[in-house]
XYZ file of C-alpha atoms in Angstrom:
255
model
C 108.319 114.010 82.805
C 108.071 110.651 84.554
C 107.908 107.790 82.059
C 105.047 105.662 83.290
C 105.357 101.983 82.432
C 102.701 100.973 79.916
C 101.441 98.125 82.056
C 100.593 100.563 84.864
C 98.247 102.736 82.804
C 95.372 100.383 83.593
C 95.262 101.856 87.086
C 94.795 105.405 85.741
C 90.996 105.566 85.633
C 90.765 104.547 89.282
C 93.674 106.635 90.594
C 92.877 109.890 88.771
C 91.523 112.531 91.102
C 92.234 110.542 94.236
C 94.470 111.669 97.085
C 97.527 109.742 98.270
C 100.071 110.164 101.065
C 103.598 108.728 100.793
C 106.101 108.896 103.633
C 109.768 108.808 102.695
C 108.854 109.849 99.154
C 111.813 111.981 98.098
C 114.218 109.166 97.203
C 114.386 105.470 96.254
C 111.259 103.348 95.957
C 109.307 106.129 97.639
C 110.125 108.675 94.936
C 109.172 106.199 92.211
C 105.877 105.619 94.016
C 105.196 109.358 94.176
C 106.013 109.898 90.498
C 103.896 106.929 89.422
C 100.844 107.982 91.424
C 101.186 111.597 90.251
C 101.583 110.507 86.616
C 98.337 108.597 86.974
C 96.565 111.799 88.042
C 96.537 111.116 91.769
C 97.072 114.160 94.009
C 100.097 112.896 95.882
C 101.407 114.392 99.104
C 104.833 113.146 100.141
C 107.412 113.892 102.776
C 111.132 113.382 103.168
C 114.291 115.048 104.426
C 115.921 115.666 101.046
C 114.441 119.026 100.096
C 116.212 119.335 96.757
C 115.045 115.895 95.641
C 111.503 116.631 96.836
C 111.333 119.886 94.944
C 112.722 118.245 91.786
C 109.867 115.728 91.910
C 107.342 118.519 92.375
C 108.765 120.268 89.313
C 108.044 117.212 87.167
C 104.319 117.810 87.681
C 103.536 121.479 87.073
C 99.823 120.690 87.157
C 100.252 120.198 90.916
C 99.866 116.454 91.391
C 102.963 116.181 93.594
C 103.262 118.112 96.855
C 106.447 117.849 98.957
C 106.879 118.644 102.638
C 110.037 118.397 104.701
C 109.041 116.216 107.663
C 111.062 114.415 110.315
C 109.010 111.293 110.967
C 110.789 110.732 114.285
C 109.012 113.849 115.600
C 105.386 112.828 116.243
C 103.879 116.302 116.314
C 105.593 117.281 113.051
C 104.350 114.114 111.351
C 100.831 114.570 112.676
C 100.592 118.246 111.646
C 101.532 117.384 108.069
C 99.071 114.529 107.686
C 96.146 116.180 109.438
C 96.150 119.071 106.950
C 94.496 116.676 104.472
C 90.710 116.327 104.932
C 90.453 113.238 102.702
C 92.962 110.471 101.949
C 92.285 107.600 99.577
C 95.648 105.821 99.599
C 98.567 105.718 102.017
C 102.022 104.253 101.369
C 104.243 104.158 104.425
C 107.638 103.861 102.788
C 110.056 105.702 105.109
C 112.883 103.554 106.481
C 116.418 103.686 107.887
C 118.524 100.758 106.726
C 121.805 101.996 108.210
C 124.108 99.044 108.790
C 125.379 98.917 112.363
C 127.765 96.293 113.706
C 126.512 94.513 116.846
C 129.352 95.899 118.957
C 128.395 99.487 118.049
C 124.691 99.237 118.818
C 123.619 101.489 121.701
C 120.334 102.767 123.104
C 120.266 105.791 120.794
C 120.676 103.594 117.713
C 117.943 101.231 118.911
C 115.535 104.064 119.613
C 116.144 105.674 116.220
C 115.595 102.371 114.370
C 112.297 101.817 116.122
C 111.239 105.464 115.686
C 111.788 105.421 111.906
C 111.047 101.836 110.898
C 108.105 101.009 113.126
C 106.749 103.851 115.278
C 106.475 106.309 112.384
C 104.165 103.959 110.470
C 101.941 103.488 113.500
C 101.741 107.249 114.137
C 101.219 108.099 110.467
C 98.274 105.718 110.186
C 96.880 106.968 113.500
C 96.967 110.542 112.218
C 95.590 109.674 108.790
C 92.731 107.432 109.813
C 90.001 110.106 110.075
C 90.784 111.249 106.506
C 91.106 107.683 105.217
C 87.623 106.952 106.573
C 86.296 109.755 104.340
C 88.138 108.526 101.244
C 87.027 106.090 98.563
C 90.260 104.114 98.185
C 90.568 103.055 101.831
C 93.872 101.272 101.228
C 97.094 101.399 103.235
C 100.387 99.802 102.174
C 103.344 99.540 104.536
C 106.691 98.799 102.949
C 108.565 95.860 104.439
C 111.821 94.171 103.492
C 112.842 90.666 102.574
C 116.113 91.212 104.430
C 114.770 89.957 107.759
C 113.610 86.720 106.102
C 117.169 85.941 105.010
C 119.176 88.204 107.285
C 122.490 89.757 106.347
C 125.220 90.732 108.793
C 125.161 94.175 110.443
C 121.471 94.666 109.649
C 120.035 93.518 112.970
C 118.378 96.823 113.898
C 116.846 97.152 110.455
C 115.671 93.551 110.363
C 114.180 93.476 113.866
C 112.211 96.684 113.376
C 111.081 95.949 109.827
C 109.907 92.436 110.749
C 107.449 94.102 113.173
C 105.633 95.640 110.211
C 104.015 92.326 109.402
C 102.486 92.060 112.892
C 101.391 95.687 112.702
C 99.716 94.992 109.387
C 97.788 92.051 110.814
C 96.613 94.116 113.780
C 95.488 97.096 111.709
C 93.816 94.910 109.089
C 91.736 93.171 111.757
C 90.924 96.430 113.587
C 89.782 98.440 110.567
C 88.414 95.693 108.339
C 84.799 96.305 109.468
C 85.164 99.827 107.998
C 86.326 98.346 104.665
C 89.823 99.776 105.196
C 92.474 97.434 103.898
C 96.045 97.250 105.254
C 98.810 95.233 103.591
C 102.568 94.936 103.636
C 104.508 95.035 100.406
C 107.962 93.466 100.713
C 110.447 94.358 97.998
C 113.700 92.522 97.431
C 117.070 94.153 97.166
C 116.295 97.026 94.833
C 118.920 98.927 92.879
C 118.144 102.422 94.100
C 120.811 105.104 93.648
C 121.697 104.783 97.344
C 122.116 101.008 97.186
C 124.148 101.200 93.974
C 126.477 103.671 95.650
C 126.875 101.999 99.062
C 126.069 98.292 98.955
C 125.156 96.814 95.585
C 128.374 96.240 93.691
C 129.336 93.632 91.075
C 129.598 90.771 93.589
C 126.200 91.533 95.105
C 124.558 91.689 91.662
C 126.067 88.342 90.752
C 124.783 86.840 93.985
C 121.258 88.162 93.415
C 121.069 86.754 89.902
C 122.215 83.411 91.257
C 119.869 83.221 94.274
C 116.727 84.761 92.814
C 114.351 82.556 90.833
C 114.084 85.427 88.313
C 117.690 86.312 87.462
C 117.518 90.049 86.938
C 118.299 93.117 89.043
C 115.288 94.843 90.547
C 114.875 98.590 90.046
C 112.238 100.797 91.709
C 109.941 100.797 88.670
C 109.656 97.014 88.908
C 107.898 97.347 92.261
C 105.199 99.795 91.155
C 102.779 97.181 89.764
C 102.406 95.280 93.052
C 102.064 98.505 95.055
C 99.343 99.852 92.743
C 97.585 96.492 92.844
C 97.443 96.594 96.651
C 96.167 100.188 96.585
C 93.546 99.544 93.930
C 90.154 97.868 94.038
C 91.684 94.971 92.088
C 92.832 93.725 95.490
C 89.538 94.404 97.271
C 89.631 90.934 98.928
C 93.229 91.300 100.104
C 94.029 92.595 103.562
C 96.445 91.675 106.334
C 98.806 90.139 103.788
C 102.521 90.393 103.058
C 103.034 90.478 99.303
C 106.633 89.774 98.248
C 108.187 91.356 95.177
C 111.723 89.978 95.373
C 112.066 87.805 92.257
C 111.658 84.584 94.241
C 114.721 84.886 96.474
C 112.759 84.013 99.622
C 109.642 82.192 98.428
C 107.728 81.910 101.749
């Protein structure tokens, strides 16, 4: 069973019995988000491409709080069909992303289109599809996951950084558009988080040393460290917060 951090239990009374949608929820920060919401009693519907990982998360919650669907977010009709099955949605976390590192010389139209389709267009389409159900919910909170990478760019991440930076503008536009309906939209921007994927591909001893040196808080971030800020933005504790970009990156950027 998922071991919920003690400091997150305060959100339980509000989250229990609510309905959440998480895109890109089978691995990384997304999977931690799904497990945390489900552990708090929230009926959590999540999608991803990793069927085995998705089913393993479902199995952690035999009471049925976690529901996985294999969805390709680059296919609009597939994404829309999945979301529109839900009559009511309280919370939405748009987490899906493609951070594939591509050298400038190897960027082509196909790579550009895929980066935009996953990192920007999918969030727009997911919110568009979910809005009727969100209007019927009580939570009325949407969180879109950003990245601090575009604020202090690294080499070979140009497609990721350009597309993810657009999330902040999208958040502003949606927050203004839907504010009169009391629907809140915020970006949460994690730092470099030690997910299994990052630990395998990119975050080695040198990178960890660099992070501890450059962050104001000198420790390595893991997915569970980002759950508090995400739950805060979803909950009524942040009822006055919309159109904002909340950073959870241990003070590496400090905008």
